[in-house]
């Protein structure tokens, strides 16, 4: 059974940093592309970032490019999202999800972790 | 960027009736279109991929159709547990983009 468990969310002030983690199990992690999708309170879904199985290819939404970095540790079956220069507009539940490469949609989702950016 | 729109924004349907949800792309998305269902307090769940293929474990009352710029999700006989928000997403071009969602209520 595919399991994805996000952690690392919390309350931070504007301009601060946060690192999200997603621990994966139940599938061959290194063979799967992975991604992050966020959902602001009461709003719709927004794609944030994606990474290939090897980690060699990364993709970002314009709204986070240059501030967020996606990376993975295939030896630990863990996906990360390093978020710097956080803004109020980054407040959201962040979901990690598996991607059935080569098609970049999201087939299995974690339960999400809440990031709140507020002074 | 391919902009996705969905209509109606809200749909109220009686149990056992058909629900038809629409998704439109601002340019061709080919058949690179998926549908998700999200219930309150839960993560989204993949329903349909490739515009028309049901994901594992999805009941046969859910069906998808369309290609290019016009797509449809049909729930043939609405059940109470189908009350949710439904999102479409294109993966034909970067950036990946979602529609704003259609909320399905049970009358």
PDB file of C-alpha atoms in Angstrom:
ATOM      1  CA  UNK A   1       0.000   0.000   0.000  1.00  0.00           C
ATOM      2  CA  UNK A   2       1.351   3.396  -0.994  1.00  0.00           C
ATOM      3  CA  UNK A   3       1.823   5.660   2.010  1.00  0.00           C
ATOM      4  CA  UNK A   4       2.997   9.268   1.976  1.00  0.00           C
ATOM      5  CA  UNK A   5       3.490  11.127   5.239  1.00  0.00           C
ATOM      6  CA  UNK A   6       4.245  14.827   5.142  1.00  0.00           C
ATOM      7  CA  UNK A   7       5.830  16.707   8.022  1.00  0.00           C
ATOM      8  CA  UNK A   8       7.559  19.986   8.740  1.00  0.00           C
ATOM      9  CA  UNK A   9       4.673  22.403   8.482  1.00  0.00           C
ATOM     10  CA  UNK A  10       4.049  25.119  11.023  1.00  0.00           C
ATOM     11  CA  UNK A  11       3.768  28.829  11.695  1.00  0.00           C
ATOM     12  CA  UNK A  12       6.546  31.057  10.405  1.00  0.00           C
ATOM     13  CA  UNK A  13       6.984  34.780   9.863  1.00  0.00           C
ATOM     14  CA  UNK A  14       7.280  36.368   6.423  1.00  0.00           C
ATOM     15  CA  UNK A  15      10.800  36.045   5.050  1.00  0.00           C
ATOM     16  CA  UNK A  16      11.607  32.938   7.060  1.00  0.00           C
ATOM     17  CA  UNK A  17      12.357  29.434   5.800  1.00  0.00           C
ATOM     18  CA  UNK A  18      10.831  26.016   6.293  1.00  0.00           C
ATOM     19  CA  UNK A  19      11.633  22.536   5.028  1.00  0.00           C
ATOM     20  CA  UNK A  20       8.874  20.044   4.355  1.00  0.00           C
ATOM     21  CA  UNK A  21       9.474  16.306   4.258  1.00  0.00           C
ATOM     22  CA  UNK A  22       7.458  13.485   2.742  1.00  0.00           C
ATOM     23  CA  UNK A  23       8.279   9.951   3.874  1.00  0.00           C
ATOM     24  CA  UNK A  24       7.242   7.379   1.295  1.00  0.00           C
ATOM     25  CA  UNK A  25       6.608   3.655   1.564  1.00  0.00           C
ATOM     26  CA  UNK A  26       4.816   0.856  -0.240  1.00  0.00           C
ATOM     27  CA  UNK A  27       6.377   1.409  -3.674  1.00  0.00           C
ATOM     28  CA  UNK A  28       9.758   1.721  -5.371  1.00  0.00           C
ATOM     29  CA  UNK A  29      10.466   5.342  -4.485  1.00  0.00           C
ATOM     30  CA  UNK A  30      13.439   5.871  -6.800  1.00  0.00           C
ATOM     31  CA  UNK A  31      11.371   4.792  -9.824  1.00  0.00           C
ATOM     32  CA  UNK A  32       8.679   7.414  -9.251  1.00  0.00           C
ATOM     33  CA  UNK A  33       8.610  11.081 -10.053  1.00  0.00           C
ATOM     34  CA  UNK A  34       7.147  13.052  -7.148  1.00  0.00           C
ATOM     35  CA  UNK A  35       5.498  16.389  -6.688  1.00  0.00           C
ATOM     36  CA  UNK A  36       4.108  18.988  -4.304  1.00  0.00           C
ATOM     37  CA  UNK A  37       0.660  20.543  -4.632  1.00  0.00           C
ATOM     38  CA  UNK A  38      -0.705  23.172  -2.274  1.00  0.00           C
ATOM     39  CA  UNK A  39      -4.146  24.406  -1.299  1.00  0.00           C
ATOM     40  CA  UNK A  40      -4.691  27.750   0.368  1.00  0.00           C
ATOM     41  CA  UNK A  41      -7.476  27.798   2.975  1.00  0.00           C
ATOM     42  CA  UNK A  42     -10.836  27.521   1.238  1.00  0.00           C
ATOM     43  CA  UNK A  43      -9.236  27.639  -2.210  1.00  0.00           C
ATOM     44  CA  UNK A  44      -8.420  25.275  -5.048  1.00  0.00           C
ATOM     45  CA  UNK A  45      -5.388  23.190  -5.876  1.00  0.00           C
ATOM     46  CA  UNK A  46      -2.121  24.730  -7.109  1.00  0.00           C
ATOM     47  CA  UNK A  47       0.825  22.750  -8.440  1.00  0.00           C
ATOM     48  CA  UNK A  48       4.085  23.829  -6.761  1.00  0.00           C
ATOM     49  CA  UNK A  49       6.951  21.614  -7.908  1.00  0.00           C
ATOM     50  CA  UNK A  50       7.910  18.231  -9.343  1.00  0.00           C
ATOM     51  CA  UNK A  51      11.033  16.090  -9.537  1.00  0.00           C
ATOM     52  CA  UNK A  52      12.011  13.075 -11.605  1.00  0.00           C
ATOM     53  CA  UNK A  53      12.799   9.724 -10.026  1.00  0.00           C
ATOM     54  CA  UNK A  54      16.548  10.253 -10.186  1.00  0.00           C
ATOM     55  CA  UNK A  55      16.259  13.834  -8.998  1.00  0.00           C
ATOM     56  CA  UNK A  56      17.998  15.056 -12.121  1.00  0.00           C
ATOM     57  CA  UNK A  57      15.028  17.012 -13.439  1.00  0.00           C
ATOM     58  CA  UNK A  58      13.090  19.537 -11.418  1.00  0.00           C
ATOM     59  CA  UNK A  59      10.142  21.755 -12.277  1.00  0.00           C
ATOM     60  CA  UNK A  60       8.623  24.757 -10.502  1.00  0.00           C
ATOM     61  CA  UNK A  61       5.587  26.966 -10.691  1.00  0.00           C
ATOM     62  CA  UNK A  62       6.495  30.573 -11.443  1.00  0.00           C
ATOM     63  CA  UNK A  63       5.044  31.613  -8.081  1.00  0.00           C
ATOM     64  CA  UNK A  64       7.774  29.727  -6.192  1.00  0.00           C
ATOM     65  CA  UNK A  65      10.671  29.651  -8.666  1.00  0.00           C
ATOM     66  CA  UNK A  66      13.867  30.949  -7.078  1.00  0.00           C
ATOM     67  CA  UNK A  67      12.468  30.609  -3.545  1.00  0.00           C
ATOM     68  CA  UNK A  68      11.574  26.908  -3.260  1.00  0.00           C
ATOM     69  CA  UNK A  69      13.810  23.906  -3.946  1.00  0.00           C
ATOM     70  CA  UNK A  70      12.574  20.358  -4.399  1.00  0.00           C
ATOM     71  CA  UNK A  71      14.961  17.478  -3.794  1.00  0.00           C
ATOM     72  CA  UNK A  72      14.877  13.850  -2.760  1.00  0.00           C
ATOM     73  CA  UNK A  73      16.911  11.262  -0.917  1.00  0.00           C
ATOM     74  CA  UNK A  74      16.259   7.945  -2.629  1.00  0.00           C
ATOM     75  CA  UNK A  75      18.275   6.080  -0.001  1.00  0.00           C
ATOM     76  CA  UNK A  76      15.842   7.319   2.651  1.00  0.00           C
ATOM     77  CA  UNK A  77      12.678   7.227   0.485  1.00  0.00           C
ATOM     78  CA  UNK A  78      12.056  10.856   1.346  1.00  0.00           C
ATOM     79  CA  UNK A  79      10.985  13.874  -0.680  1.00  0.00           C
ATOM     80  CA  UNK A  80      11.716  17.412   0.469  1.00  0.00           C
ATOM     81  CA  UNK A  81      10.620  20.948  -0.252  1.00  0.00           C
ATOM     82  CA  UNK A  82      12.920  23.690   0.984  1.00  0.00           C
ATOM     83  CA  UNK A  83      10.932  26.913   1.180  1.00  0.00           C
ATOM     84  CA  UNK A  84      12.791  30.207   1.570  1.00  0.00           C
ATOM     85  CA  UNK A  85      11.628  33.833   1.656  1.00  0.00           C
ATOM     86  CA  UNK A  86       8.146  32.737   2.629  1.00  0.00           C
ATOM     87  CA  UNK A  87       5.231  35.077   2.012  1.00  0.00           C
ATOM     88  CA  UNK A  88       1.702  35.290   3.344  1.00  0.00           C
ATOM     89  CA  UNK A  89       0.517  33.978  -0.015  1.00  0.00           C
ATOM     90  CA  UNK A  90       2.393  30.717   0.601  1.00  0.00           C
ATOM     91  CA  UNK A  91      -0.002  29.863   3.432  1.00  0.00           C
ATOM     92  CA  UNK A  92      -1.575  26.542   2.458  1.00  0.00           C
ATOM     93  CA  UNK A  93      -1.817  22.844   3.065  1.00  0.00           C
ATOM     94  CA  UNK A  94       1.053  21.242   1.170  1.00  0.00           C
ATOM     95  CA  UNK A  95       0.488  17.773  -0.256  1.00  0.00           C
ATOM     96  CA  UNK A  96       3.131  15.459  -1.608  1.00  0.00           C
ATOM     97  CA  UNK A  97       2.049  13.057  -4.315  1.00  0.00           C
ATOM     98  CA  UNK A  98       3.394  10.359  -6.606  1.00  0.00           C
ATOM     99  CA  UNK A  99       3.609  10.975 -10.324  1.00  0.00           C
ATOM    100  CA  UNK A 100       3.229   8.119 -12.842  1.00  0.00           C
ATOM    101  CA  UNK A 101       6.071   9.237 -15.083  1.00  0.00           C
ATOM    102  CA  UNK A 102       6.134  10.134 -17.946  1.00  0.00           C
ATOM    103  CA  UNK A 103       2.696  11.583 -17.324  1.00  0.00           C
ATOM    104  CA  UNK A 104       2.844  14.408 -14.801  1.00  0.00           C
ATOM    105  CA  UNK A 105      -0.339  14.046 -12.843  1.00  0.00           C
ATOM    106  CA  UNK A 106      -0.764  12.859  -9.257  1.00  0.00           C
ATOM    107  CA  UNK A 107      -1.976   9.358  -8.501  1.00  0.00           C
ATOM    108  CA  UNK A 108      -1.348   8.931  -4.763  1.00  0.00           C
ATOM    109  CA  UNK A 109      -1.503  11.756  -2.233  1.00  0.00           C
ATOM    110  CA  UNK A 110      -0.425  12.275   1.341  1.00  0.00           C
ATOM    111  CA  UNK A 111      -2.704  13.890   3.903  1.00  0.00           C
ATOM    112  CA  UNK A 112      -0.906  17.198   3.771  1.00  0.00           C
ATOM    113  CA  UNK A 113       0.904  19.513   6.161  1.00  0.00           C
ATOM    114  CA  UNK A 114      -0.204  23.064   6.954  1.00  0.00           C
ATOM    115  CA  UNK A 115       2.161  25.963   6.446  1.00  0.00           C
ATOM    116  CA  UNK A 116       1.080  29.309   7.882  1.00  0.00           C
ATOM    117  CA  UNK A 117       3.066  32.435   7.087  1.00  0.00           C
ATOM    118  CA  UNK A 118       2.039  35.287   9.331  1.00  0.00           C
ATOM    119  CA  UNK A 119       3.550  37.977  11.511  1.00  0.00           C
TER     120      UNK A 119
ATOM    121  CA  UNK B   1       0.238  28.559 -19.666  1.00  0.00           C
ATOM    122  CA  UNK B   2      -2.869  26.481 -20.279  1.00  0.00           C
ATOM    123  CA  UNK B   3      -5.703  28.024 -18.255  1.00  0.00           C
ATOM    124  CA  UNK B   4      -8.352  25.568 -17.101  1.00  0.00           C
ATOM    125  CA  UNK B   5     -11.944  26.601 -16.445  1.00  0.00           C
ATOM    126  CA  UNK B   6     -14.706  24.486 -14.951  1.00  0.00           C
ATOM    127  CA  UNK B   7     -18.441  24.902 -14.981  1.00  0.00           C
ATOM    128  CA  UNK B   8     -20.758  25.042 -13.307  1.00  0.00           C
ATOM    129  CA  UNK B   9     -19.105  26.230 -10.113  1.00  0.00           C
ATOM    130  CA  UNK B  10     -21.753  24.408  -8.087  1.00  0.00           C
ATOM    131  CA  UNK B  11     -24.068  21.593  -9.091  1.00  0.00           C
ATOM    132  CA  UNK B  12     -26.972  20.337  -7.020  1.00  0.00           C
ATOM    133  CA  UNK B  13     -28.226  16.897  -8.024  1.00  0.00           C
ATOM    134  CA  UNK B  14     -30.703  14.439  -6.526  1.00  0.00           C
ATOM    135  CA  UNK B  15     -29.530  10.940  -5.601  1.00  0.00           C
ATOM    136  CA  UNK B  16     -29.765   8.595  -8.551  1.00  0.00           C
ATOM    137  CA  UNK B  17     -29.658  11.381 -11.119  1.00  0.00           C
ATOM    138  CA  UNK B  18     -26.879  12.135 -13.579  1.00  0.00           C
ATOM    139  CA  UNK B  19     -24.288  14.822 -12.914  1.00  0.00           C
ATOM    140  CA  UNK B  20     -22.345  16.356 -15.781  1.00  0.00           C
ATOM    141  CA  UNK B  21     -19.264  18.455 -15.044  1.00  0.00           C
ATOM    142  CA  UNK B  22     -17.361  20.388 -17.677  1.00  0.00           C
ATOM    143  CA  UNK B  23     -13.722  21.399 -17.973  1.00  0.00           C
ATOM    144  CA  UNK B  24     -12.305  23.623 -20.694  1.00  0.00           C
ATOM    145  CA  UNK B  25      -8.676  24.299 -21.599  1.00  0.00           C
ATOM    146  CA  UNK B  26      -7.533  27.614 -23.070  1.00  0.00           C
ATOM    147  CA  UNK B  27      -5.524  25.672 -25.673  1.00  0.00           C
ATOM    148  CA  UNK B  28      -5.304  22.045 -26.628  1.00  0.00           C
ATOM    149  CA  UNK B  29      -4.412  19.690 -23.798  1.00  0.00           C
ATOM    150  CA  UNK B  30      -4.673  16.669 -26.127  1.00  0.00           C
ATOM    151  CA  UNK B  31      -5.949  13.852 -23.868  1.00  0.00           C
ATOM    152  CA  UNK B  32      -3.587  14.802 -21.039  1.00  0.00           C
ATOM    153  CA  UNK B  33      -6.417  15.536 -18.670  1.00  0.00           C
ATOM    154  CA  UNK B  34      -7.202  14.063 -15.269  1.00  0.00           C
ATOM    155  CA  UNK B  35     -10.015  14.448 -12.769  1.00  0.00           C
ATOM    156  CA  UNK B  36      -9.765  14.431  -8.982  1.00  0.00           C
ATOM    157  CA  UNK B  37     -12.363  14.232  -6.248  1.00  0.00           C
ATOM    158  CA  UNK B  38     -11.801  16.022  -2.944  1.00  0.00           C
ATOM    159  CA  UNK B  39     -14.040  15.645   0.089  1.00  0.00           C
ATOM    160  CA  UNK B  40     -13.869  18.094   3.024  1.00  0.00           C
ATOM    161  CA  UNK B  41     -10.786  17.605   5.171  1.00  0.00           C
ATOM    162  CA  UNK B  42      -9.333  14.995   2.830  1.00  0.00           C
ATOM    163  CA  UNK B  43      -6.609  14.886   0.224  1.00  0.00           C
ATOM    164  CA  UNK B  44      -7.666  14.764  -3.424  1.00  0.00           C
ATOM    165  CA  UNK B  45      -8.207  11.343  -4.993  1.00  0.00           C
ATOM    166  CA  UNK B  46      -7.458  10.511  -8.609  1.00  0.00           C
ATOM    167  CA  UNK B  47     -10.624   9.523 -10.484  1.00  0.00           C
ATOM    168  CA  UNK B  48      -9.850   9.638 -14.204  1.00  0.00           C
ATOM    169  CA  UNK B  49      -6.616   9.839 -16.208  1.00  0.00           C
ATOM    170  CA  UNK B  50      -5.999  10.059 -19.920  1.00  0.00           C
ATOM    171  CA  UNK B  51      -9.305  11.958 -20.104  1.00  0.00           C
ATOM    172  CA  UNK B  52     -11.355   8.751 -19.979  1.00  0.00           C
ATOM    173  CA  UNK B  53      -9.652   5.937 -18.030  1.00  0.00           C
ATOM    174  CA  UNK B  54     -10.869   5.242 -14.519  1.00  0.00           C
ATOM    175  CA  UNK B  55      -8.193   4.980 -11.860  1.00  0.00           C
ATOM    176  CA  UNK B  56      -7.886   1.869  -9.731  1.00  0.00           C
ATOM    177  CA  UNK B  57     -10.896   1.265  -7.518  1.00  0.00           C
ATOM    178  CA  UNK B  58     -13.060   4.016  -8.993  1.00  0.00           C
ATOM    179  CA  UNK B  59     -16.696   2.959  -9.444  1.00  0.00           C
ATOM    180  CA  UNK B  60     -18.042   2.543 -12.955  1.00  0.00           C
ATOM    181  CA  UNK B  61     -20.578   5.333 -12.438  1.00  0.00           C
ATOM    182  CA  UNK B  62     -17.718   7.782 -12.982  1.00  0.00           C
ATOM    183  CA  UNK B  63     -16.763   8.345 -16.613  1.00  0.00           C
ATOM    184  CA  UNK B  64     -14.684  10.872 -18.489  1.00  0.00           C
ATOM    185  CA  UNK B  65     -14.713  12.012 -22.070  1.00  0.00           C
ATOM    186  CA  UNK B  66     -13.308  14.666 -24.365  1.00  0.00           C
ATOM    187  CA  UNK B  67     -10.038  15.732 -25.904  1.00  0.00           C
ATOM    188  CA  UNK B  68      -8.357  18.906 -27.023  1.00  0.00           C
ATOM    189  CA  UNK B  69     -10.049  21.735 -25.174  1.00  0.00           C
ATOM    190  CA  UNK B  70     -13.372  20.280 -23.995  1.00  0.00           C
ATOM    191  CA  UNK B  71     -13.695  17.603 -21.341  1.00  0.00           C
ATOM    192  CA  UNK B  72     -16.557  16.123 -19.349  1.00  0.00           C
ATOM    193  CA  UNK B  73     -16.839  14.138 -16.132  1.00  0.00           C
ATOM    194  CA  UNK B  74     -20.124  12.285 -15.776  1.00  0.00           C
ATOM    195  CA  UNK B  75     -21.470  10.641 -12.652  1.00  0.00           C
ATOM    196  CA  UNK B  76     -24.197   8.418 -14.049  1.00  0.00           C
ATOM    197  CA  UNK B  77     -26.214   7.832 -10.880  1.00  0.00           C
ATOM    198  CA  UNK B  78     -25.222  10.142  -8.053  1.00  0.00           C
ATOM    199  CA  UNK B  79     -24.707   8.619  -4.627  1.00  0.00           C
ATOM    200  CA  UNK B  80     -24.616  10.527  -1.348  1.00  0.00           C
ATOM    201  CA  UNK B  81     -20.913   9.791  -0.965  1.00  0.00           C
ATOM    202  CA  UNK B  82     -20.206  11.634  -4.239  1.00  0.00           C
ATOM    203  CA  UNK B  83     -20.728  14.996  -2.551  1.00  0.00           C
ATOM    204  CA  UNK B  84     -17.343  16.648  -3.081  1.00  0.00           C
ATOM    205  CA  UNK B  85     -15.366  19.164  -5.104  1.00  0.00           C
ATOM    206  CA  UNK B  86     -14.126  17.891  -8.453  1.00  0.00           C
ATOM    207  CA  UNK B  87     -10.999  19.311 -10.113  1.00  0.00           C
ATOM    208  CA  UNK B  88      -9.578  18.822 -13.576  1.00  0.00           C
ATOM    209  CA  UNK B  89      -5.851  19.127 -14.281  1.00  0.00           C
ATOM    210  CA  UNK B  90      -3.905  19.232 -17.525  1.00  0.00           C
ATOM    211  CA  UNK B  91      -0.426  17.770 -17.867  1.00  0.00           C
ATOM    212  CA  UNK B  92       0.079  18.400 -21.583  1.00  0.00           C
ATOM    213  CA  UNK B  93       2.330  21.417 -21.034  1.00  0.00           C
ATOM    214  CA  UNK B  94       4.290  22.984 -18.215  1.00  0.00           C
ATOM    215  CA  UNK B  95       3.242  24.461 -15.891  1.00  0.00           C
ATOM    216  CA  UNK B  96       0.765  21.896 -14.662  1.00  0.00           C
ATOM    217  CA  UNK B  97      -2.550  23.649 -14.119  1.00  0.00           C
ATOM    218  CA  UNK B  98      -5.769  22.854 -12.297  1.00  0.00           C
ATOM    219  CA  UNK B  99      -9.271  24.091 -12.868  1.00  0.00           C
ATOM    220  CA  UNK B 100     -10.997  26.010 -10.045  1.00  0.00           C
ATOM    221  CA  UNK B 101     -13.252  23.074  -9.215  1.00  0.00           C
ATOM    222  CA  UNK B 102     -16.936  22.173  -9.335  1.00  0.00           C
ATOM    223  CA  UNK B 103     -18.717  21.554  -6.052  1.00  0.00           C
ATOM    224  CA  UNK B 104     -21.318  18.790  -6.258  1.00  0.00           C
ATOM    225  CA  UNK B 105     -24.055  18.915  -3.655  1.00  0.00           C
ATOM    226  CA  UNK B 106     -26.709  16.312  -3.009  1.00  0.00           C
ATOM    227  CA  UNK B 107     -30.229  17.720  -3.229  1.00  0.00           C
TER     228      UNK B 107
END
